[in-house]
CSV table of C-alpha atoms and ligand atoms in Angstrom, one decimal:
chain,number,residue,atom,x,y,z
U,27,MET,CA,-56.6,-22.5,48.1
U,28,ASN,CA,-57.8,-25.8,46.6
U,29,PRO,CA,-61.3,-26.0,48.3
U,30,LYS,CA,-60.7,-29.6,49.4
U,31,PHE,CA,-58.3,-28.3,52.1
U,32,GLN,CA,-60.9,-26.0,53.5
U,33,PRO,CA,-61.8,-28.4,56.4
U,34,LEU,CA,-58.4,-28.0,57.8
U,35,PHE,CA,-59.0,-24.2,58.1
U,36,GLN,CA,-62.3,-24.3,59.9
U,37,PRO,CA,-62.3,-22.5,63.3
U,38,TYR,CA,-62.8,-24.5,66.6
U,39,THR,CA,-64.2,-23.2,69.8
U,40,PHE,CA,-62.8,-24.8,73.0
U,41,ASN,CA,-65.1,-25.6,75.9
U,42,ASN,CA,-63.9,-22.4,77.6
U,43,GLY,CA,-65.1,-20.3,74.7
U,44,VAL,CA,-61.7,-19.6,73.2
U,45,THR,CA,-61.8,-19.9,69.4
U,46,VAL,CA,-58.8,-21.1,67.4
U,47,PRO,CA,-58.7,-20.0,63.8
U,48,ASN,CA,-58.1,-23.5,62.4
U,49,ARG,CA,-57.3,-27.2,63.0
U,50,LEU,CA,-53.5,-27.1,62.4
U,51,VAL,CA,-51.2,-27.4,65.4
U,52,VAL,CA,-47.4,-27.0,65.4
U,53,ALA,CA,-46.2,-30.1,67.4
U,54,PRO,CA,-43.9,-29.4,70.3
U,55,MET,CA,-40.3,-29.6,69.1
U,56,THR,CA,-37.2,-29.6,71.2
U,57,HIS,CA,-34.5,-27.8,69.3
U,58,TRP,CA,-31.4,-28.0,71.5
U,59,ALA,CA,-30.7,-24.4,71.0
U,60,SER,CA,-31.6,-22.3,74.0
U,61,HIS,CA,-28.7,-20.8,76.1
U,62,GLU,CA,-27.3,-22.9,78.9
U,63,ASP,CA,-29.6,-21.0,81.3
U,64,GLY,CA,-32.6,-21.8,79.3
U,65,SER,CA,-32.9,-18.3,77.8
U,66,LEU,CA,-33.8,-17.6,74.1
U,67,SER,CA,-30.9,-17.7,71.7
U,68,ALA,CA,-30.4,-16.3,68.2
U,69,ASP,CA,-30.5,-19.9,66.7
U,70,GLU,CA,-33.7,-20.7,68.5
U,71,ARG,CA,-35.3,-17.4,67.3
U,72,LEU,CA,-34.2,-18.1,63.8
U,73,PHE,CA,-35.9,-21.5,64.0
U,74,LEU,CA,-39.1,-20.2,65.5
U,75,GLN,CA,-39.7,-17.1,63.5
U,76,GLU,CA,-41.5,-17.2,60.1
U,77,ARG,CA,-42.0,-20.9,60.4
U,78,PHE,CA,-45.7,-21.6,61.1
U,79,ARG,CA,-47.8,-18.7,59.8
U,80,GLY,CA,-51.2,-20.0,59.2
U,81,PHE,CA,-51.3,-22.6,62.0
U,82,GLY,CA,-53.9,-22.1,64.7
U,83,LEU,CA,-51.9,-23.4,67.7
U,84,PHE,CA,-48.2,-23.5,68.5
U,85,VAL,CA,-47.0,-25.8,71.2
U,86,SER,CA,-43.5,-24.8,72.4
U,87,ALA,CA,-40.6,-27.2,72.9
U,88,ALA,CA,-40.6,-29.1,76.2
U,89,THR,CA,-39.8,-26.4,78.7
U,90,LEU,CA,-38.1,-27.3,82.0
U,91,VAL,CA,-40.0,-26.7,85.3
U,92,SER,CA,-37.2,-27.8,87.7
U,93,PRO,CA,-33.4,-28.0,87.2
U,94,GLU,CA,-32.9,-31.7,87.9
U,95,GLY,CA,-35.4,-32.6,85.2
U,96,LYS,CA,-33.2,-31.3,82.4
U,97,ALA,CA,-33.2,-33.9,79.6
U,98,PHE,CA,-31.7,-31.9,76.7
U,99,SER,CA,-28.9,-29.5,76.3
U,100,GLY,CA,-30.2,-26.1,75.2
U,101,GLN,CA,-33.7,-26.7,76.8
U,102,PRO,CA,-35.8,-23.7,77.4
U,103,ALA,CA,-36.8,-23.1,81.1
U,104,ALA,CA,-39.8,-21.8,83.1
U,105,MET,CA,-38.5,-21.9,86.6
U,106,GLY,CA,-38.4,-18.4,87.9
U,107,GLU,CA,-38.8,-14.6,87.2
U,108,GLN,CA,-35.5,-14.7,85.3
U,109,ASP,CA,-37.2,-16.7,82.6
U,110,LEU,CA,-40.0,-14.2,81.9
U,111,PRO,CA,-38.2,-12.2,79.2
U,112,SER,CA,-37.5,-15.2,77.0
U,113,LEU,CA,-40.9,-16.6,77.6
U,114,ARG,CA,-42.4,-13.3,76.6
U,115,ALA,CA,-40.4,-13.4,73.4
U,116,ILE,CA,-41.4,-16.9,72.5
U,117,ALA,CA,-45.1,-16.1,73.0
U,118,ALA,CA,-44.6,-13.0,70.9
U,119,LEU,CA,-43.0,-15.0,68.1
U,120,ALA,CA,-46.1,-17.2,68.0
U,121,HIS,CA,-48.5,-14.3,68.1
U,122,GLU,CA,-46.6,-12.5,65.3
U,123,GLN,CA,-47.4,-15.6,63.2
U,124,GLY,CA,-51.1,-15.6,64.1
U,125,ALA,CA,-51.0,-18.7,66.3
U,126,LYS,CA,-52.2,-19.2,69.9
U,127,ALA,CA,-49.1,-19.9,72.0
U,128,LEU,CA,-49.0,-22.9,74.4
U,129,LEU,CA,-46.0,-23.6,76.6
U,130,GLN,CA,-45.2,-27.2,77.1
U,131,LEU,CA,-44.3,-28.0,80.7
U,132,HIS,CA,-41.7,-30.7,81.2
U,133,HIS,CA,-39.6,-32.6,83.7
U,134,GLY,CA,-37.4,-35.5,82.4
U,135,GLY,CA,-37.4,-37.6,85.6
U,136,LEU,CA,-35.4,-40.8,84.7
U,137,LYS,CA,-34.5,-39.4,81.4
U,138,ALA,CA,-32.7,-36.4,82.7
U,139,VAL,CA,-29.1,-36.2,81.6
U,140,PRO,CA,-26.7,-36.4,84.5
U,141,GLU,CA,-24.1,-34.1,82.8
U,142,LEU,CA,-26.6,-31.3,82.6
U,143,LEU,CA,-27.6,-31.4,86.3
U,144,HIS,CA,-24.5,-29.8,87.9
U,145,GLY,CA,-24.2,-32.6,90.4
U,146,ALA,CA,-27.9,-33.0,91.3
U,147,ALA,CA,-29.2,-36.5,91.3
U,148,VAL,CA,-31.5,-37.9,88.7
U,149,VAL,CA,-34.8,-38.3,90.4
U,150,ALA,CA,-37.8,-40.6,89.5
U,151,PRO,CA,-40.8,-42.3,90.9
U,152,SER,CA,-38.6,-45.3,91.8
U,153,GLY,CA,-34.8,-45.7,91.9
U,154,ASP,CA,-33.0,-47.7,89.3
U,155,THR,CA,-29.6,-49.4,88.7
U,156,GLY,CA,-28.6,-46.5,86.5
U,157,GLY,CA,-28.3,-44.2,89.6
U,158,ALA,CA,-31.7,-42.6,89.6
U,159,ARG,CA,-33.0,-41.9,93.2
U,160,ALA,CA,-36.6,-42.2,94.3
U,161,LEU,CA,-38.4,-38.9,95.1
U,162,ASP,CA,-39.7,-38.6,98.6
U,163,GLY,CA,-43.2,-37.3,99.4
U,164,ALA,CA,-42.0,-33.7,100.1
U,165,GLU,CA,-40.1,-33.6,96.8
U,166,ILE,CA,-43.1,-34.9,94.9
U,167,GLN,CA,-45.2,-32.1,96.4
U,168,ALA,CA,-42.4,-29.6,95.4
U,169,LEU,CA,-42.6,-30.8,91.9
U,170,VAL,CA,-46.3,-30.3,91.7
U,171,VAL,CA,-45.6,-26.7,92.8
U,172,ALA,CA,-42.9,-26.4,90.1
U,173,PHE,CA,-45.4,-27.3,87.4
U,174,ALA,CA,-47.8,-24.7,88.8
U,175,ARG,CA,-45.1,-22.0,88.9
U,176,ALA,CA,-44.2,-22.7,85.3
U,177,ALA,CA,-47.8,-22.3,84.4
U,178,ASP,CA,-48.0,-19.1,86.3
U,179,LEU,CA,-44.9,-17.8,84.4
U,180,ALA,CA,-46.4,-18.8,81.1
U,181,LEU,CA,-49.6,-17.0,81.9
U,182,ARG,CA,-47.8,-13.8,82.9
U,183,ALA,CA,-45.5,-14.0,79.9
U,184,GLY,CA,-48.5,-13.8,77.5
U,185,PHE,CA,-48.9,-17.4,76.6
U,186,ASP,CA,-52.5,-18.4,75.7
U,187,GLY,CA,-52.1,-21.6,77.6
U,188,VAL,CA,-50.0,-24.5,78.6
U,189,GLU,CA,-49.6,-28.2,77.6
U,190,ILE,CA,-48.7,-30.5,80.4
U,191,HIS,CA,-46.1,-33.0,79.0
U,192,GLY,CA,-47.4,-36.3,80.2
U,193,ALA,CA,-46.0,-38.3,77.3
U,194,ASN,CA,-42.8,-39.8,75.8
U,195,GLN,CA,-41.8,-41.5,79.0
U,196,TYR,CA,-40.9,-38.4,80.9
U,197,LEU,CA,-41.7,-37.8,84.6
U,198,LEU,CA,-45.5,-37.8,84.5
U,199,GLN,CA,-45.6,-40.9,82.4
U,200,GLN,CA,-43.0,-42.6,84.6
U,201,PHE,CA,-45.4,-42.1,87.5
U,202,TYR,CA,-48.3,-43.6,85.6
U,203,SER,CA,-46.4,-46.6,84.3
U,204,ALA,CA,-46.0,-49.6,86.5
U,205,ALA,CA,-42.8,-50.3,84.6
U,206,THR,CA,-41.2,-47.2,86.2
U,207,ASN,CA,-43.3,-46.6,89.3
U,208,ARG,CA,-42.8,-49.4,91.9
U,209,ARG,CA,-43.8,-47.3,94.9
U,210,GLN,CA,-45.9,-48.6,97.6
U,211,ASP,CA,-47.0,-45.3,99.1
U,212,ALA,CA,-49.8,-43.0,98.1
U,213,TRP,CA,-48.0,-42.3,94.7
U,214,GLY,CA,-47.8,-45.8,93.5
U,215,GLY,CA,-49.3,-49.3,93.5
U,216,SER,CA,-52.8,-49.3,92.1
U,217,ARG,CA,-53.6,-47.6,88.8
U,218,GLU,CA,-55.4,-44.9,90.8
U,219,ALA,CA,-52.3,-44.2,92.9
U,220,ARG,CA,-50.0,-44.2,89.9
U,221,MET,CA,-52.3,-41.6,88.3
U,222,ARG,CA,-52.1,-39.4,91.4
U,223,PHE,CA,-49.0,-37.3,90.5
U,224,PRO,CA,-50.1,-36.5,86.9
U,225,LEU,CA,-53.6,-35.5,88.2
U,226,ALA,CA,-52.1,-33.4,91.0
U,227,VAL,CA,-50.1,-31.6,88.4
U,228,ALA,CA,-53.1,-31.0,86.2
U,229,ASP,CA,-55.1,-29.8,89.2
U,230,ALA,CA,-52.3,-27.4,90.3
U,231,VAL,CA,-52.0,-25.9,86.8
U,232,LEU,CA,-55.8,-25.5,86.7
U,233,ALA,CA,-55.7,-23.8,90.1
U,234,VAL,CA,-53.2,-21.2,88.7
U,235,ARG,CA,-55.6,-20.3,86.0
U,236,ALA,CA,-58.4,-20.0,88.6
U,237,GLN,CA,-56.3,-17.8,90.8
U,238,HIS,CA,-55.7,-15.4,87.9
U,239,GLN,CA,-59.3,-15.5,87.0
U,240,ARG,CA,-58.3,-16.4,83.5
U,241,PRO,CA,-60.8,-19.2,82.3
U,242,ASP,CA,-59.6,-18.4,78.8
U,243,PHE,CA,-56.2,-19.7,79.5
U,244,ILE,CA,-56.0,-23.0,77.7
U,245,VAL,CA,-54.8,-26.1,79.5
U,246,GLY,CA,-54.1,-29.3,77.6
U,247,TYR,CA,-52.5,-32.6,78.5
U,248,ARG,CA,-50.2,-34.7,76.2
U,249,PHE,CA,-49.9,-38.5,76.8
U,250,SER,CA,-48.4,-41.5,75.1
U,251,PRO,CA,-51.1,-44.2,74.6
U,252,GLU,CA,-49.0,-47.4,75.2
U,253,GLU,CA,-45.6,-48.7,76.2
U,254,PRO,CA,-43.9,-51.9,75.3
U,255,GLY,CA,-42.9,-54.4,77.9
U,256,GLU,CA,-44.8,-56.6,80.4
U,257,PHE,CA,-45.6,-53.8,82.9
U,258,GLY,CA,-45.8,-51.0,80.3
U,259,LEU,CA,-48.9,-48.9,79.8
U,260,THR,CA,-51.8,-50.4,77.8
U,261,MET,CA,-54.7,-48.8,76.0
U,262,GLN,CA,-56.8,-49.7,79.2
U,263,ASP,CA,-54.5,-47.5,81.2
U,264,SER,CA,-55.0,-44.7,78.7
U,265,PHE,CA,-58.7,-45.0,78.8
U,266,ALA,CA,-58.6,-44.7,82.5
U,267,LEU,CA,-56.4,-41.7,82.3
U,268,ILE,CA,-58.7,-40.1,79.8
U,269,ASP,CA,-61.6,-40.6,82.1
U,270,ALA,CA,-59.9,-38.9,85.0
U,271,LEU,CA,-58.6,-36.0,82.8
U,272,ALA,CA,-62.1,-35.5,81.2
U,273,GLN,CA,-63.6,-34.9,84.7
U,274,ARG,CA,-61.4,-31.8,84.9
U,275,PRO,CA,-61.9,-28.4,83.1
U,276,LEU,CA,-59.2,-29.0,80.6
U,277,GLN,CA,-59.5,-27.9,76.9
U,278,TYR,CA,-57.8,-30.7,75.1
U,279,LEU,CA,-55.8,-33.9,75.1
U,280,HIS,CA,-52.9,-34.5,72.8
U,281,VAL,CA,-51.9,-38.1,72.0
U,282,SER,CA,-48.3,-38.5,71.1
U,283,LEU,CA,-47.9,-40.8,68.1
U,284,TRP,CA,-45.1,-41.3,65.7
U,285,ASP,CA,-47.6,-42.8,63.3
U,286,PHE,CA,-51.2,-41.4,63.3
U,287,TYR,CA,-52.4,-44.8,61.9
U,288,LYS,CA,-50.6,-47.1,64.4
U,289,THR,CA,-52.9,-49.8,65.7
U,290,ALA,CA,-53.4,-50.7,69.3
U,291,ARG,CA,-51.0,-53.1,70.9
U,292,ARG,CA,-52.8,-54.2,74.1
U,293,GLY,CA,-56.0,-53.5,76.0
U,294,ALA,CA,-58.1,-52.5,72.9
U,295,ASP,CA,-58.9,-53.9,69.5
U,296,PRO,CA,-55.6,-54.5,67.8
U,297,ALA,CA,-57.1,-54.3,64.4
U,298,ARG,CA,-58.1,-50.7,64.8
U,299,THR,CA,-55.9,-47.6,65.3
U,300,ARG,CA,-55.1,-46.3,68.7
U,301,ILE,CA,-56.4,-42.8,67.9
U,302,GLU,CA,-59.7,-44.0,66.6
U,303,GLN,CA,-60.3,-45.9,69.9
U,304,LEU,CA,-59.1,-43.1,72.1
U,305,HIS,CA,-61.3,-40.6,70.3
U,306,ALA,CA,-64.3,-42.9,70.6
U,307,HIS,CA,-63.6,-43.4,74.3
U,308,LEU,CA,-63.2,-39.7,74.9
U,309,ASN,CA,-66.6,-39.3,73.2
U,310,SER,CA,-66.4,-35.5,72.8
U,311,ARG,CA,-65.8,-34.8,76.5
U,312,LEU,CA,-62.6,-32.9,75.4
U,313,SER,CA,-61.1,-32.2,72.1
U,314,LEU,CA,-58.2,-34.4,70.8
U,315,ILE,CA,-55.1,-33.4,68.9
U,316,GLY,CA,-53.7,-36.3,66.7
U,317,VAL,CA,-50.2,-36.4,65.2
U,318,GLY,CA,-47.7,-38.8,63.6
U,319,ASN,CA,-45.9,-38.7,60.3
U,320,LEU,CA,-48.3,-36.5,58.5
U,321,ARG,CA,-46.2,-34.6,56.1
U,322,SER,CA,-48.0,-33.5,52.9
U,323,ALA,CA,-51.2,-31.5,52.7
U,324,GLU,CA,-53.0,-34.7,51.5
U,325,ASP,CA,-51.7,-36.5,54.6
U,326,ALA,CA,-53.0,-33.9,57.0
U,327,LEU,CA,-56.4,-33.7,55.2
U,328,ALA,CA,-56.8,-37.4,55.1
U,329,ALA,CA,-56.0,-37.7,58.8
U,330,TYR,CA,-58.4,-35.0,59.7
U,331,GLN,CA,-61.1,-36.5,57.6
U,332,THR,CA,-61.0,-39.8,59.6
U,333,GLY,CA,-62.9,-37.8,62.2
U,334,TRP,CA,-60.6,-39.2,64.9
U,335,ALA,CA,-59.2,-35.9,66.0
U,336,GLU,CA,-60.4,-32.3,66.2
U,337,PHE,CA,-56.9,-31.0,65.5
U,338,ILE,CA,-53.9,-32.2,63.4
U,339,ALA,CA,-50.4,-31.5,64.7
U,340,LEU,CA,-47.3,-31.5,62.5
U,341,GLY,CA,-43.7,-31.7,63.6
U,342,LYS,CA,-41.3,-32.8,60.9
U,343,ALA,CA,-43.5,-31.2,58.2
U,344,VAL,CA,-43.0,-27.8,59.9
U,345,MET,CA,-39.2,-28.5,60.3
U,346,LEU,CA,-39.0,-29.1,56.5
U,347,ASN,CA,-41.4,-26.5,55.3
U,348,PRO,CA,-41.4,-23.1,57.0
U,349,ASP,CA,-44.3,-22.2,54.7
U,350,TRP,CA,-46.4,-25.3,55.1
U,351,ALA,CA,-49.8,-23.7,56.0
U,352,GLU,CA,-49.3,-20.7,53.8
U,353,TRP,CA,-48.5,-22.9,50.8
U,354,VAL,CA,-51.7,-24.9,51.4
U,355,GLN,CA,-53.7,-21.6,51.6
U,356,ASP,CA,-52.1,-20.2,48.5
U,357,GLY,CA,-52.7,-23.4,46.4
U,358,ARG,CA,-49.0,-24.3,46.4
U,359,GLU,CA,-49.3,-27.6,48.3
U,360,GLN,CA,-47.3,-29.3,45.6
U,361,ASP,CA,-44.3,-27.3,46.7
U,362,ILE,CA,-44.3,-29.0,50.2
U,363,VAL,CA,-41.4,-31.3,50.6
U,364,THR,CA,-41.5,-34.5,52.7
U,365,GLU,CA,-37.8,-35.4,52.9
U,366,LEU,CA,-34.7,-33.5,54.1
U,367,ASP,CA,-32.3,-32.4,51.6
U,368,PRO,CA,-28.8,-32.0,53.3
U,369,GLN,CA,-28.0,-29.2,50.8
U,370,ARG,CA,-30.9,-27.0,51.9
U,371,ALA,CA,-29.7,-26.0,55.4
U,372,ASP,CA,-30.4,-22.4,54.6
U,373,ARG,CA,-34.0,-23.1,53.9
U,374,TYR,CA,-34.8,-25.1,57.0
U,375,ARG,CA,-32.9,-22.9,59.5
U,376,ILE,CA,-32.6,-25.9,61.9
U,377,PRO,CA,-30.2,-25.2,64.9
U,378,PRO,CA,-26.7,-26.8,64.7
U,379,LEU,CA,-27.1,-29.8,67.1
U,380,LEU,CA,-30.5,-30.8,65.8
U,381,TRP,CA,-29.2,-30.4,62.2
U,382,SER,CA,-26.3,-32.8,62.9
U,383,ARG,CA,-28.8,-35.4,64.2
U,384,CYS,CA,-31.0,-34.8,61.2
U,385,LEU,CA,-28.0,-35.8,59.0
U,386,GLU,CA,-27.8,-39.1,60.8
U,387,GLY,CA,-31.2,-40.0,59.4
U,388,MET,CA,-32.8,-41.2,62.6
U,389,ASP,CA,-36.3,-42.7,62.7
U,390,TRP,CA,-37.8,-39.8,64.7
U,391,LEU,CA,-36.4,-37.1,62.4
U,392,PRO,CA,-37.3,-36.4,58.8
U,393,PRO,CA,-36.2,-39.0,56.3
U,394,LEU,CA,-33.2,-38.0,54.3
U,395,LYS,CA,-33.8,-37.3,50.6
U,396,GLY,CA,-34.0,-40.5,48.6
U,397,ASN,CA,-34.0,-42.9,51.7
U,398,ARG,CA,-36.7,-45.4,50.7
U,399,ASP,CA,-36.1,-47.5,53.8
U,400,TRP,CA,-37.0,-44.8,56.3
U,401,ARG,CA,-40.0,-45.7,58.5
U,402,PRO,CA,-41.4,-43.7,61.5
U,403,ARG,CA,-40.4,-44.7,64.9
U,404,ASP,CA,-42.4,-47.7,66.1
U,405,ILE,CA,-43.3,-47.7,69.8
I,16,FMN,C1,-37.0,-32.6,66.6
I,16,FMN,C2,-38.1,-33.1,67.4
I,16,FMN,C3,-38.2,-32.6,68.7
I,16,FMN,C4,-39.4,-33.0,69.5
I,16,FMN,N1,-39.5,-32.5,70.7
I,16,FMN,C5,-40.7,-32.8,71.4
I,16,FMN,C6,-41.0,-32.1,72.6
I,16,FMN,O1,-40.3,-31.2,73.1
I,16,FMN,N2,-42.1,-32.5,73.2
I,16,FMN,C7,-42.9,-33.4,72.8
I,16,FMN,O2,-43.9,-33.8,73.4
I,16,FMN,N3,-42.6,-34.1,71.6
I,16,FMN,C8,-41.6,-33.7,70.9
I,16,FMN,N4,-41.4,-34.3,69.7
I,16,FMN,C9,-42.4,-35.3,69.1
I,16,FMN,C10,-43.3,-34.4,68.2
I,16,FMN,O3,-44.1,-33.5,68.9
I,16,FMN,C11,-44.3,-35.3,67.3
I,16,FMN,O4,-45.2,-36.0,68.3
I,16,FMN,C12,-43.6,-36.3,66.5
I,16,FMN,O5,-42.5,-35.7,65.9
I,16,FMN,C13,-44.4,-37.0,65.5
I,16,FMN,O6,-45.0,-36.0,64.6
I,16,FMN,P1,-44.4,-35.7,63.1
I,16,FMN,O7,-44.3,-37.0,62.5
I,16,FMN,O8,-45.3,-34.8,62.6
I,16,FMN,O9,-43.0,-35.1,63.3
I,16,FMN,C14,-40.3,-34.0,68.9
I,16,FMN,C15,-40.1,-34.4,67.6
I,16,FMN,C16,-39.0,-34.0,66.8
I,16,FMN,C17,-38.9,-34.5,65.4
């Protein structure tokens, strides 16, 4: 390995004593490839196997905790005992590749897809004109239990931990954002009340780990730092969320960014990056995972060397390069590709539906080869 990349391969010990072999994280990636019932399919296995050898942490695709939260066809599930065999197989796929396995726990809320719900209503903090119905208090409590049940299944399936999906405008973020939470009860109104559901989920997941007496079980929380729009989340909201989460015995936070270097929009210094300011605010109370359009080895190293994150997550880079970390370790970093070549489907092993989206050249997917106009999604 070129010694300059050595810093990315330094181990890190979490505050619960668990050591991760290095600073590289496989970003969670939905693949639209599980069977209809959420069980592991051959296409999904093909995508996950032999893809991230050399990474320290693997975060799974967003995995459904309750049926009415389904936001993707082919979404994996962690809803009951029937899901244990597939969950065990996914954890084993990560372990075979040497990474610690984290299950990402997800509910789509407003972004659930009605056609996938078998007649159930789309539920959300507040109703909307698109047909979503506001959750009542008992349903909110039941969803807290659903997240805890999914964490329990993950633990029993051999996962090393879970990542609570509080990002990308799914249910937890919908509760925190005044743009989507217009409730006037205990679950909405003030910033503290809007934060109550995400924190209840975090506490319930942490309680599962305590019940199993497994302090080594890693619990992380992913959030999106800002939203556009008058009532959308600001950096001040994110600082407040960080403060609340940092009071809990979590292991890490994971900021969801499409561009690692995106500057703050509101509620912080707009001349400085979001991640720099989040990391400074966190002030080592928890570790931070950063992400966003880091594709080459040089990109990952430069991001890490900013000092703004303890870990660097890669999504598209891992889609395009099933040997990314091994190549860096073997001094072959020049072989890493940063664009998708439509002729190389055999190499990427991307499941069919995701592959067809890749060919459309969207801003959240890898740039198509030769497309000089591609820019990462800007939110
Ligand atoms: C195909 C695809 C699927 C994704 N699915 C998820 C997901 O399930 N959960 C999540 O939190 N983020 C998801 N993301 C966002 C990534 O985790 C990551 O934050 C984003 O792609 C930016 O990183 P990158 O530029 O390295 O790809 C997905 C991104 C892609 C490209």
